[in-house]
Short mmCIF file of N, CA and C and ligand atoms in Angstrom, two decimals:
data_model
loop_
_atom_site.label_atom_id
_atom_site.label_comp_id
_atom_site.label_asym_id
_atom_site.label_seq_id
_atom_site.Cartn_x
_atom_site.Cartn_y
_atom_site.Cartn_z
N UNK A 9 -21.75 -10.23 12.18
CA UNK A 9 -21.37 -9.56 10.93
C UNK A 9 -21.92 -10.35 9.73
N UNK A 10 -22.37 -9.64 8.74
CA UNK A 10 -22.90 -10.31 7.53
C UNK A 10 -21.77 -11.15 6.89
N UNK A 11 -22.07 -12.41 6.63
CA UNK A 11 -21.03 -13.34 6.14
C UNK A 11 -20.32 -12.83 4.88
N UNK A 12 -21.10 -12.31 3.97
CA UNK A 12 -20.51 -11.81 2.71
C UNK A 12 -19.50 -10.68 2.97
N UNK A 13 -19.83 -9.83 3.93
CA UNK A 13 -18.94 -8.72 4.27
C UNK A 13 -17.70 -9.26 4.98
N UNK A 14 -17.90 -10.23 5.85
CA UNK A 14 -16.76 -10.84 6.56
C UNK A 14 -15.78 -11.44 5.55
N UNK A 15 -16.32 -12.12 4.56
CA UNK A 15 -15.46 -12.72 3.51
C UNK A 15 -14.67 -11.62 2.78
N UNK A 16 -15.36 -10.55 2.44
CA UNK A 16 -14.69 -9.45 1.72
C UNK A 16 -13.60 -8.80 2.58
N UNK A 17 -13.90 -8.65 3.88
CA UNK A 17 -12.90 -8.04 4.77
C UNK A 17 -11.69 -8.96 4.91
N UNK A 18 -11.95 -10.26 4.95
CA UNK A 18 -10.82 -11.19 5.04
C UNK A 18 -10.00 -11.19 3.75
N UNK A 19 -10.68 -10.99 2.64
CA UNK A 19 -9.93 -10.86 1.38
C UNK A 19 -9.06 -9.60 1.43
N UNK A 20 -9.63 -8.55 2.01
CA UNK A 20 -8.89 -7.30 2.13
C UNK A 20 -7.65 -7.49 3.02
N UNK A 21 -7.80 -8.31 4.06
CA UNK A 21 -6.65 -8.64 4.93
C UNK A 21 -5.54 -9.22 4.05
N UNK A 22 -5.90 -10.10 3.13
CA UNK A 22 -4.86 -10.74 2.32
C UNK A 22 -4.24 -9.75 1.33
N UNK A 23 -5.01 -8.77 0.84
CA UNK A 23 -4.41 -7.77 -0.08
C UNK A 23 -3.43 -6.86 0.67
N UNK A 24 -3.79 -6.52 1.91
CA UNK A 24 -2.90 -5.65 2.70
C UNK A 24 -1.62 -6.42 3.04
N UNK A 25 -1.79 -7.69 3.36
CA UNK A 25 -0.64 -8.54 3.69
C UNK A 25 0.28 -8.67 2.46
N UNK A 26 -0.34 -8.87 1.30
CA UNK A 26 0.45 -9.00 0.06
C UNK A 26 1.19 -7.70 -0.23
N UNK A 27 0.51 -6.56 -0.02
CA UNK A 27 1.16 -5.26 -0.27
C UNK A 27 2.35 -5.09 0.68
N UNK A 28 2.16 -5.49 1.95
CA UNK A 28 3.24 -5.34 2.92
C UNK A 28 4.47 -6.15 2.49
N UNK A 29 4.23 -7.39 2.06
CA UNK A 29 5.35 -8.25 1.63
C UNK A 29 5.99 -7.69 0.35
N UNK A 30 5.14 -7.19 -0.54
CA UNK A 30 5.66 -6.64 -1.81
C UNK A 30 6.55 -5.42 -1.55
N UNK A 31 6.13 -4.53 -0.66
CA UNK A 31 6.91 -3.32 -0.39
C UNK A 31 8.20 -3.64 0.35
N UNK A 32 8.15 -4.72 1.13
CA UNK A 32 9.37 -5.15 1.81
C UNK A 32 10.39 -5.63 0.76
N UNK A 33 9.91 -6.37 -0.23
CA UNK A 33 10.79 -6.85 -1.31
C UNK A 33 11.32 -5.66 -2.12
N UNK A 34 10.49 -4.63 -2.30
CA UNK A 34 10.93 -3.45 -3.05
C UNK A 34 11.98 -2.67 -2.24
N UNK A 35 11.79 -2.61 -0.92
CA UNK A 35 12.77 -1.95 -0.05
C UNK A 35 14.10 -2.71 -0.14
N UNK A 36 14.00 -4.01 -0.13
CA UNK A 36 15.18 -4.86 -0.20
C UNK A 36 15.94 -4.64 -1.51
N UNK A 37 15.19 -4.57 -2.61
CA UNK A 37 15.80 -4.34 -3.93
C UNK A 37 16.56 -3.00 -3.92
N UNK A 38 15.89 -1.96 -3.41
CA UNK A 38 16.50 -0.63 -3.39
C UNK A 38 17.72 -0.59 -2.47
N UNK A 39 17.61 -1.27 -1.34
CA UNK A 39 18.71 -1.32 -0.37
C UNK A 39 19.95 -1.96 -1.01
N UNK A 40 19.75 -3.07 -1.69
CA UNK A 40 20.86 -3.78 -2.34
C UNK A 40 21.51 -2.91 -3.42
N UNK A 41 20.66 -2.14 -4.14
CA UNK A 41 21.18 -1.28 -5.21
C UNK A 41 21.85 -0.02 -4.67
N UNK A 42 21.72 0.25 -3.38
CA UNK A 42 22.35 1.44 -2.80
C UNK A 42 21.45 2.66 -2.77
N UNK A 43 20.16 2.49 -3.07
CA UNK A 43 19.20 3.61 -2.97
C UNK A 43 18.64 3.61 -1.55
N UNK A 44 19.38 4.24 -0.65
CA UNK A 44 18.98 4.15 0.77
C UNK A 44 17.69 4.88 1.10
N UNK A 45 17.47 6.02 0.45
CA UNK A 45 16.24 6.78 0.71
C UNK A 45 15.02 5.99 0.25
N UNK A 46 15.11 5.45 -0.96
CA UNK A 46 13.98 4.67 -1.52
C UNK A 46 13.74 3.43 -0.67
N UNK A 47 14.82 2.83 -0.20
CA UNK A 47 14.68 1.65 0.66
C UNK A 47 13.91 2.03 1.93
N UNK A 48 14.29 3.15 2.56
CA UNK A 48 13.58 3.59 3.78
C UNK A 48 12.11 3.85 3.49
N UNK A 49 11.85 4.45 2.35
CA UNK A 49 10.47 4.74 1.96
C UNK A 49 9.64 3.45 1.89
N UNK A 50 10.19 2.43 1.23
CA UNK A 50 9.43 1.17 1.08
C UNK A 50 9.41 0.34 2.36
N UNK A 51 10.45 0.44 3.19
CA UNK A 51 10.39 -0.24 4.50
C UNK A 51 9.21 0.34 5.29
N UNK A 52 9.09 1.68 5.24
CA UNK A 52 8.00 2.34 5.98
C UNK A 52 6.64 1.98 5.36
N UNK A 53 6.59 1.94 4.04
CA UNK A 53 5.34 1.59 3.35
C UNK A 53 4.89 0.18 3.74
N UNK A 54 5.87 -0.71 3.80
CA UNK A 54 5.58 -2.09 4.17
C UNK A 54 4.98 -2.16 5.57
N UNK A 55 5.57 -1.38 6.47
CA UNK A 55 5.10 -1.29 7.85
C UNK A 55 3.65 -0.78 7.89
N UNK A 56 3.39 0.26 7.08
CA UNK A 56 2.04 0.85 7.06
C UNK A 56 1.00 -0.16 6.60
N UNK A 57 1.36 -0.94 5.58
CA UNK A 57 0.41 -1.94 5.08
C UNK A 57 0.14 -3.01 6.13
N UNK A 58 1.16 -3.30 6.91
CA UNK A 58 0.96 -4.27 8.00
C UNK A 58 -0.03 -3.71 9.03
N UNK A 59 0.11 -2.42 9.31
CA UNK A 59 -0.83 -1.75 10.23
C UNK A 59 -2.25 -1.83 9.66
N UNK A 60 -2.40 -1.59 8.36
CA UNK A 60 -3.72 -1.68 7.71
C UNK A 60 -4.29 -3.08 7.89
N UNK A 61 -3.43 -4.06 7.74
CA UNK A 61 -3.87 -5.46 7.85
C UNK A 61 -4.35 -5.77 9.28
N UNK A 62 -3.53 -5.39 10.27
CA UNK A 62 -3.86 -5.71 11.67
C UNK A 62 -5.14 -4.98 12.10
N UNK A 63 -5.30 -3.75 11.62
CA UNK A 63 -6.51 -2.97 11.94
C UNK A 63 -7.76 -3.74 11.46
N UNK A 64 -7.68 -4.30 10.28
CA UNK A 64 -8.80 -5.08 9.73
C UNK A 64 -9.04 -6.35 10.55
N UNK A 65 -7.95 -7.04 10.90
CA UNK A 65 -8.06 -8.29 11.67
C UNK A 65 -8.77 -8.01 13.00
N UNK A 66 -8.34 -6.95 13.68
CA UNK A 66 -8.94 -6.63 14.98
C UNK A 66 -10.41 -6.26 14.83
N UNK A 67 -10.70 -5.50 13.78
CA UNK A 67 -12.09 -5.08 13.55
C UNK A 67 -13.00 -6.29 13.29
N UNK A 68 -12.55 -7.20 12.45
CA UNK A 68 -13.36 -8.40 12.14
C UNK A 68 -13.66 -9.16 13.44
N UNK A 69 -12.62 -9.35 14.24
CA UNK A 69 -12.80 -10.12 15.49
C UNK A 69 -13.67 -9.40 16.51
N UNK A 70 -13.52 -8.07 16.58
CA UNK A 70 -14.35 -7.28 17.51
C UNK A 70 -15.82 -7.37 17.14
N UNK A 71 -16.08 -7.52 15.85
CA UNK A 71 -17.47 -7.56 15.39
C UNK A 71 -18.01 -8.99 15.36
N UNK A 72 -17.40 -9.87 16.14
CA UNK A 72 -17.81 -11.28 16.24
C UNK A 72 -17.60 -12.07 14.96
N UNK A 73 -16.72 -11.58 14.13
CA UNK A 73 -16.36 -12.35 12.95
C UNK A 73 -15.13 -13.18 13.28
N UNK A 74 -14.56 -13.78 12.26
CA UNK A 74 -13.36 -14.58 12.48
C UNK A 74 -12.34 -14.19 11.41
N UNK A 75 -11.30 -13.49 11.85
CA UNK A 75 -10.27 -13.10 10.89
C UNK A 75 -9.41 -14.31 10.53
N UNK A 76 -8.99 -14.32 9.28
CA UNK A 76 -8.15 -15.42 8.79
C UNK A 76 -6.80 -14.85 8.38
N UNK A 77 -5.73 -15.43 8.93
CA UNK A 77 -4.38 -14.97 8.56
C UNK A 77 -3.99 -15.63 7.24
N UNK A 78 -3.74 -14.82 6.23
CA UNK A 78 -3.48 -15.40 4.90
C UNK A 78 -2.05 -15.93 4.73
N UNK A 79 -1.92 -16.86 3.81
CA UNK A 79 -0.58 -17.34 3.43
C UNK A 79 0.04 -16.23 2.59
N UNK A 80 1.34 -16.03 2.73
CA UNK A 80 1.95 -14.99 1.89
C UNK A 80 2.69 -15.62 0.72
N UNK A 81 2.29 -15.18 -0.47
CA UNK A 81 3.00 -15.67 -1.66
C UNK A 81 4.31 -14.88 -1.78
N UNK A 82 5.27 -15.49 -2.45
CA UNK A 82 6.57 -14.84 -2.59
C UNK A 82 6.43 -13.59 -3.45
N UNK A 83 6.86 -12.43 -2.92
CA UNK A 83 6.74 -11.21 -3.72
C UNK A 83 7.78 -11.13 -4.84
N UNK A 84 7.46 -10.30 -5.81
CA UNK A 84 8.41 -10.07 -6.90
C UNK A 84 9.66 -9.39 -6.34
N UNK A 85 10.83 -9.88 -6.77
CA UNK A 85 12.07 -9.36 -6.18
C UNK A 85 12.90 -8.47 -7.10
N UNK A 86 12.71 -8.64 -8.42
CA UNK A 86 13.58 -7.91 -9.35
C UNK A 86 12.84 -6.82 -10.11
N UNK A 87 13.52 -5.71 -10.32
CA UNK A 87 12.98 -4.58 -11.09
C UNK A 87 14.06 -4.10 -12.04
N UNK A 88 13.64 -3.64 -13.22
CA UNK A 88 14.66 -3.23 -14.19
C UNK A 88 15.05 -1.77 -14.00
N UNK A 89 14.21 -0.99 -13.34
CA UNK A 89 14.50 0.44 -13.17
C UNK A 89 13.69 1.02 -12.01
N UNK A 90 14.06 2.23 -11.62
CA UNK A 90 13.30 2.94 -10.58
C UNK A 90 11.88 3.20 -11.08
N UNK A 91 11.80 3.50 -12.38
CA UNK A 91 10.49 3.76 -12.99
C UNK A 91 9.58 2.54 -12.81
N UNK A 92 10.13 1.38 -13.10
CA UNK A 92 9.32 0.16 -12.99
C UNK A 92 8.94 -0.10 -11.53
N UNK A 93 9.85 0.20 -10.63
CA UNK A 93 9.59 0.02 -9.20
C UNK A 93 8.39 0.86 -8.77
N UNK A 94 8.41 2.14 -9.16
CA UNK A 94 7.34 3.04 -8.72
C UNK A 94 6.04 2.84 -9.52
N UNK A 95 6.18 2.34 -10.76
CA UNK A 95 4.96 2.00 -11.52
C UNK A 95 4.24 0.84 -10.83
N UNK A 96 5.05 -0.12 -10.34
CA UNK A 96 4.47 -1.27 -9.64
C UNK A 96 3.79 -0.81 -8.36
N UNK A 97 4.40 0.15 -7.70
CA UNK A 97 3.81 0.72 -6.47
C UNK A 97 2.43 1.31 -6.78
N UNK A 98 2.37 2.14 -7.85
CA UNK A 98 1.10 2.78 -8.18
C UNK A 98 0.04 1.74 -8.59
N UNK A 99 0.44 0.80 -9.44
CA UNK A 99 -0.51 -0.24 -9.90
C UNK A 99 -1.06 -1.00 -8.70
N UNK A 100 -0.18 -1.29 -7.76
CA UNK A 100 -0.60 -2.03 -6.58
C UNK A 100 -1.60 -1.23 -5.75
N UNK A 101 -1.32 0.05 -5.56
CA UNK A 101 -2.23 0.90 -4.79
C UNK A 101 -3.57 1.05 -5.51
N UNK A 102 -3.54 1.14 -6.83
CA UNK A 102 -4.80 1.25 -7.59
C UNK A 102 -5.63 -0.01 -7.42
N UNK A 103 -4.95 -1.14 -7.40
CA UNK A 103 -5.63 -2.43 -7.21
C UNK A 103 -6.31 -2.46 -5.84
N UNK A 104 -5.57 -2.04 -4.80
CA UNK A 104 -6.12 -2.04 -3.43
C UNK A 104 -7.32 -1.08 -3.34
N UNK A 105 -7.20 0.08 -3.98
CA UNK A 105 -8.31 1.04 -3.97
C UNK A 105 -9.56 0.43 -4.58
N UNK A 106 -9.37 -0.27 -5.70
CA UNK A 106 -10.49 -0.92 -6.39
C UNK A 106 -11.19 -1.91 -5.45
N UNK A 107 -10.39 -2.66 -4.71
CA UNK A 107 -10.94 -3.66 -3.78
C UNK A 107 -11.67 -2.98 -2.63
N UNK A 108 -11.11 -1.89 -2.12
CA UNK A 108 -11.76 -1.15 -1.03
C UNK A 108 -13.10 -0.58 -1.52
N UNK A 109 -13.08 -0.05 -2.73
CA UNK A 109 -14.33 0.48 -3.29
C UNK A 109 -15.39 -0.61 -3.42
N UNK A 110 -14.94 -1.81 -3.73
CA UNK A 110 -15.88 -2.92 -3.86
C UNK A 110 -16.50 -3.26 -2.50
N UNK A 111 -15.67 -3.26 -1.45
CA UNK A 111 -16.19 -3.53 -0.09
C UNK A 111 -17.25 -2.48 0.24
N UNK A 112 -16.94 -1.23 -0.06
CA UNK A 112 -17.86 -0.13 0.25
C UNK A 112 -19.16 -0.26 -0.53
N UNK A 113 -19.05 -0.64 -1.78
CA UNK A 113 -20.23 -0.86 -2.62
C UNK A 113 -21.12 -1.93 -2.00
N UNK A 114 -20.50 -3.02 -1.56
CA UNK A 114 -21.24 -4.13 -0.96
C UNK A 114 -21.87 -3.72 0.38
N UNK A 115 -21.14 -2.91 1.16
CA UNK A 115 -21.68 -2.44 2.45
C UNK A 115 -22.98 -1.66 2.23
N UNK A 116 -22.99 -0.84 1.19
CA UNK A 116 -24.19 -0.04 0.92
C UNK A 116 -25.31 -0.95 0.43
N UNK A 117 -24.94 -1.89 -0.43
CA UNK A 117 -25.94 -2.81 -0.98
C UNK A 117 -26.59 -3.63 0.15
N UNK A 118 -25.76 -4.08 1.10
CA UNK A 118 -26.27 -4.95 2.17
C UNK A 118 -26.62 -4.15 3.44
N UNK A 119 -26.51 -2.85 3.32
CA UNK A 119 -26.86 -1.92 4.43
C UNK A 119 -26.04 -2.16 5.70
N UNK A 120 -24.77 -2.43 5.53
CA UNK A 120 -23.89 -2.55 6.70
C UNK A 120 -23.17 -1.21 6.89
N UNK A 121 -23.82 -0.28 7.55
CA UNK A 121 -23.29 1.07 7.66
C UNK A 121 -22.12 1.18 8.63
N UNK A 122 -22.06 0.23 9.55
CA UNK A 122 -20.95 0.21 10.50
C UNK A 122 -19.62 -0.07 9.77
N UNK A 123 -19.61 -1.10 8.95
CA UNK A 123 -18.38 -1.43 8.19
C UNK A 123 -18.11 -0.31 7.17
N UNK A 124 -19.18 0.21 6.60
CA UNK A 124 -19.03 1.30 5.64
C UNK A 124 -18.27 2.46 6.29
N UNK A 125 -18.66 2.76 7.51
CA UNK A 125 -18.04 3.84 8.26
C UNK A 125 -16.56 3.52 8.55
N UNK A 126 -16.31 2.31 8.99
CA UNK A 126 -14.94 1.86 9.28
C UNK A 126 -14.04 1.98 8.04
N UNK A 127 -14.59 1.64 6.89
CA UNK A 127 -13.79 1.62 5.66
C UNK A 127 -13.41 3.01 5.15
N UNK A 128 -14.06 4.04 5.68
CA UNK A 128 -13.73 5.40 5.22
C UNK A 128 -12.27 5.77 5.50
N UNK A 129 -11.73 5.23 6.59
CA UNK A 129 -10.33 5.47 6.93
C UNK A 129 -9.42 4.95 5.81
N UNK A 130 -9.80 3.79 5.26
CA UNK A 130 -9.00 3.19 4.18
C UNK A 130 -9.11 4.02 2.89
N UNK A 131 -10.29 4.58 2.67
CA UNK A 131 -10.47 5.42 1.48
C UNK A 131 -9.50 6.61 1.54
N UNK A 132 -9.43 7.24 2.71
CA UNK A 132 -8.55 8.40 2.89
C UNK A 132 -7.08 7.99 2.72
N UNK A 133 -6.71 6.85 3.30
CA UNK A 133 -5.33 6.35 3.17
C UNK A 133 -4.97 6.12 1.70
N UNK A 134 -5.90 5.52 0.97
CA UNK A 134 -5.64 5.21 -0.44
C UNK A 134 -5.45 6.47 -1.26
N UNK A 135 -6.27 7.47 -0.99
CA UNK A 135 -6.16 8.74 -1.71
C UNK A 135 -4.76 9.30 -1.54
N UNK A 136 -4.28 9.27 -0.29
CA UNK A 136 -2.97 9.81 0.03
C UNK A 136 -1.87 8.99 -0.64
N UNK A 137 -1.97 7.66 -0.55
CA UNK A 137 -0.91 6.81 -1.10
C UNK A 137 -0.84 6.89 -2.62
N UNK A 138 -2.02 6.94 -3.26
CA UNK A 138 -2.01 7.06 -4.73
C UNK A 138 -1.41 8.40 -5.15
N UNK A 139 -1.72 9.45 -4.40
CA UNK A 139 -1.19 10.77 -4.74
C UNK A 139 0.34 10.78 -4.62
N UNK A 140 0.86 10.15 -3.56
CA UNK A 140 2.32 10.08 -3.38
C UNK A 140 2.95 9.31 -4.54
N UNK A 141 2.36 8.17 -4.88
CA UNK A 141 2.92 7.34 -5.96
C UNK A 141 2.93 8.11 -7.28
N UNK A 142 1.84 8.83 -7.59
CA UNK A 142 1.77 9.59 -8.86
C UNK A 142 2.79 10.72 -8.87
N UNK A 143 2.92 11.37 -7.73
CA UNK A 143 3.85 12.47 -7.62
C UNK A 143 5.30 12.00 -7.86
N UNK A 144 5.65 10.87 -7.26
CA UNK A 144 7.02 10.35 -7.42
C UNK A 144 7.25 9.89 -8.86
N UNK A 145 6.23 9.30 -9.47
CA UNK A 145 6.37 8.87 -10.86
C UNK A 145 6.55 10.08 -11.79
N UNK A 146 5.83 11.15 -11.52
CA UNK A 146 5.99 12.37 -12.32
C UNK A 146 7.43 12.86 -12.25
N UNK A 147 7.98 12.84 -11.03
CA UNK A 147 9.37 13.30 -10.85
C UNK A 147 10.32 12.41 -11.65
N UNK A 148 10.09 11.10 -11.58
CA UNK A 148 10.97 10.17 -12.30
C UNK A 148 10.89 10.37 -13.81
N UNK A 149 9.71 10.71 -14.29
CA UNK A 149 9.55 10.96 -15.74
C UNK A 149 10.37 12.17 -16.15
N UNK A 150 10.42 13.17 -15.30
CA UNK A 150 11.21 14.37 -15.61
C UNK A 150 12.71 14.01 -15.61
N UNK A 151 13.12 13.22 -14.64
CA UNK A 151 14.54 12.84 -14.49
C UNK A 151 15.02 11.95 -15.63
N UNK A 152 14.15 11.05 -16.09
CA UNK A 152 14.52 10.12 -17.16
C UNK A 152 15.66 9.21 -16.73
N UNK A 153 16.68 9.06 -17.61
CA UNK A 153 17.77 8.12 -17.33
C UNK A 153 18.96 8.78 -16.63
N UNK A 154 18.82 10.03 -16.26
CA UNK A 154 19.93 10.77 -15.68
C UNK A 154 20.34 10.22 -14.30
N UNK A 155 21.55 9.70 -14.24
CA UNK A 155 22.03 9.04 -13.00
C UNK A 155 22.12 10.00 -11.81
N UNK A 156 22.60 11.22 -12.09
CA UNK A 156 22.70 12.14 -10.96
C UNK A 156 21.31 12.56 -10.50
N UNK A 157 20.36 12.57 -11.43
CA UNK A 157 18.95 12.84 -11.08
C UNK A 157 18.44 11.76 -10.14
N UNK A 158 18.79 10.52 -10.41
CA UNK A 158 18.36 9.40 -9.56
C UNK A 158 18.96 9.55 -8.15
N UNK A 159 20.20 10.00 -8.15
CA UNK A 159 20.89 10.20 -6.86
C UNK A 159 20.14 11.25 -6.03
N UNK A 160 19.77 12.37 -6.68
CA UNK A 160 19.06 13.44 -5.97
C UNK A 160 17.65 13.00 -5.56
N UNK A 161 17.01 12.23 -6.42
CA UNK A 161 15.66 11.70 -6.14
C UNK A 161 15.71 10.85 -4.86
N UNK A 162 16.72 10.00 -4.80
CA UNK A 162 16.89 9.13 -3.62
C UNK A 162 17.14 9.96 -2.36
N UNK A 163 17.97 11.00 -2.50
CA UNK A 163 18.29 11.85 -1.35
C UNK A 163 17.04 12.62 -0.87
N UNK A 164 16.24 13.10 -1.84
CA UNK A 164 15.01 13.82 -1.49
C UNK A 164 14.05 12.91 -0.73
N UNK A 165 13.96 11.67 -1.17
CA UNK A 165 13.05 10.73 -0.49
C UNK A 165 13.55 10.46 0.92
N UNK A 166 14.87 10.38 1.06
CA UNK A 166 15.46 10.15 2.38
C UNK A 166 15.06 11.31 3.32
N UNK A 167 15.15 12.53 2.82
CA UNK A 167 14.78 13.71 3.62
C UNK A 167 13.29 13.68 3.97
N UNK A 168 12.48 13.33 2.97
CA UNK A 168 11.03 13.27 3.17
C UNK A 168 10.70 12.23 4.24
N UNK A 169 11.34 11.07 4.15
CA UNK A 169 11.11 9.99 5.12
C UNK A 169 11.52 10.43 6.53
N UNK A 170 12.66 11.13 6.59
CA UNK A 170 13.16 11.62 7.87
C UNK A 170 12.15 12.56 8.53
N UNK A 171 11.62 13.49 7.71
CA UNK A 171 10.64 14.47 8.24
C UNK A 171 9.39 13.74 8.70
N UNK A 172 8.97 12.73 7.92
CA UNK A 172 7.75 11.99 8.22
C UNK A 172 7.89 11.23 9.55
N UNK A 173 9.05 10.60 9.75
CA UNK A 173 9.20 9.81 10.98
C UNK A 173 9.39 10.70 12.22
N UNK A 174 9.82 11.97 11.98
CA UNK A 174 9.90 12.91 13.11
C UNK A 174 8.51 13.38 13.50
N UNK A 175 7.56 13.15 12.56
CA UNK A 175 6.15 13.52 12.82
C UNK A 175 5.93 14.94 12.38
FE1 OFO B 229 -2.26 1.17 0.48
O1 OFO B 229 -2.99 -0.44 0.84
FE2 OFO B 229 -3.40 -0.49 2.56
O2 OFO B 229 -5.05 0.21 2.43
#
């Protein structure tokens, strides 16, 4: 594997790992506050990011590269509102998308079409995750500070999560 690409993929491993830890902390925050649906949503999101990370690790090693397991920095634990929680989610996903786009740009530049092909799965995942984050933020903007709205928002997410895990 081209060394420059291997380095970028290993950096991507660390971004996915950071996202997984961050979403776990967000699930924890929501759980403590009593938002059970939102907690389930972020527990699942954290799990998904871990899957993204492991997929990259296996791919690097299969291609005769050497995956590096990153140190995890302590994620942010406190949020002032649901709005801030979901804004952080979107910002984080936008950051990851930017990094994935950079890997793809480099693959084309260095003509590594195999990695380019592999990364398409991540592009599709990012599109979906950013759309979910934007959709939830739109709903929160409509709800504003209404407490019963927050209650219903949490319940809707719980139902959505339930349907998702049933497949
Ligand atoms: Fe949504 O971050 Fe992974 O790819």
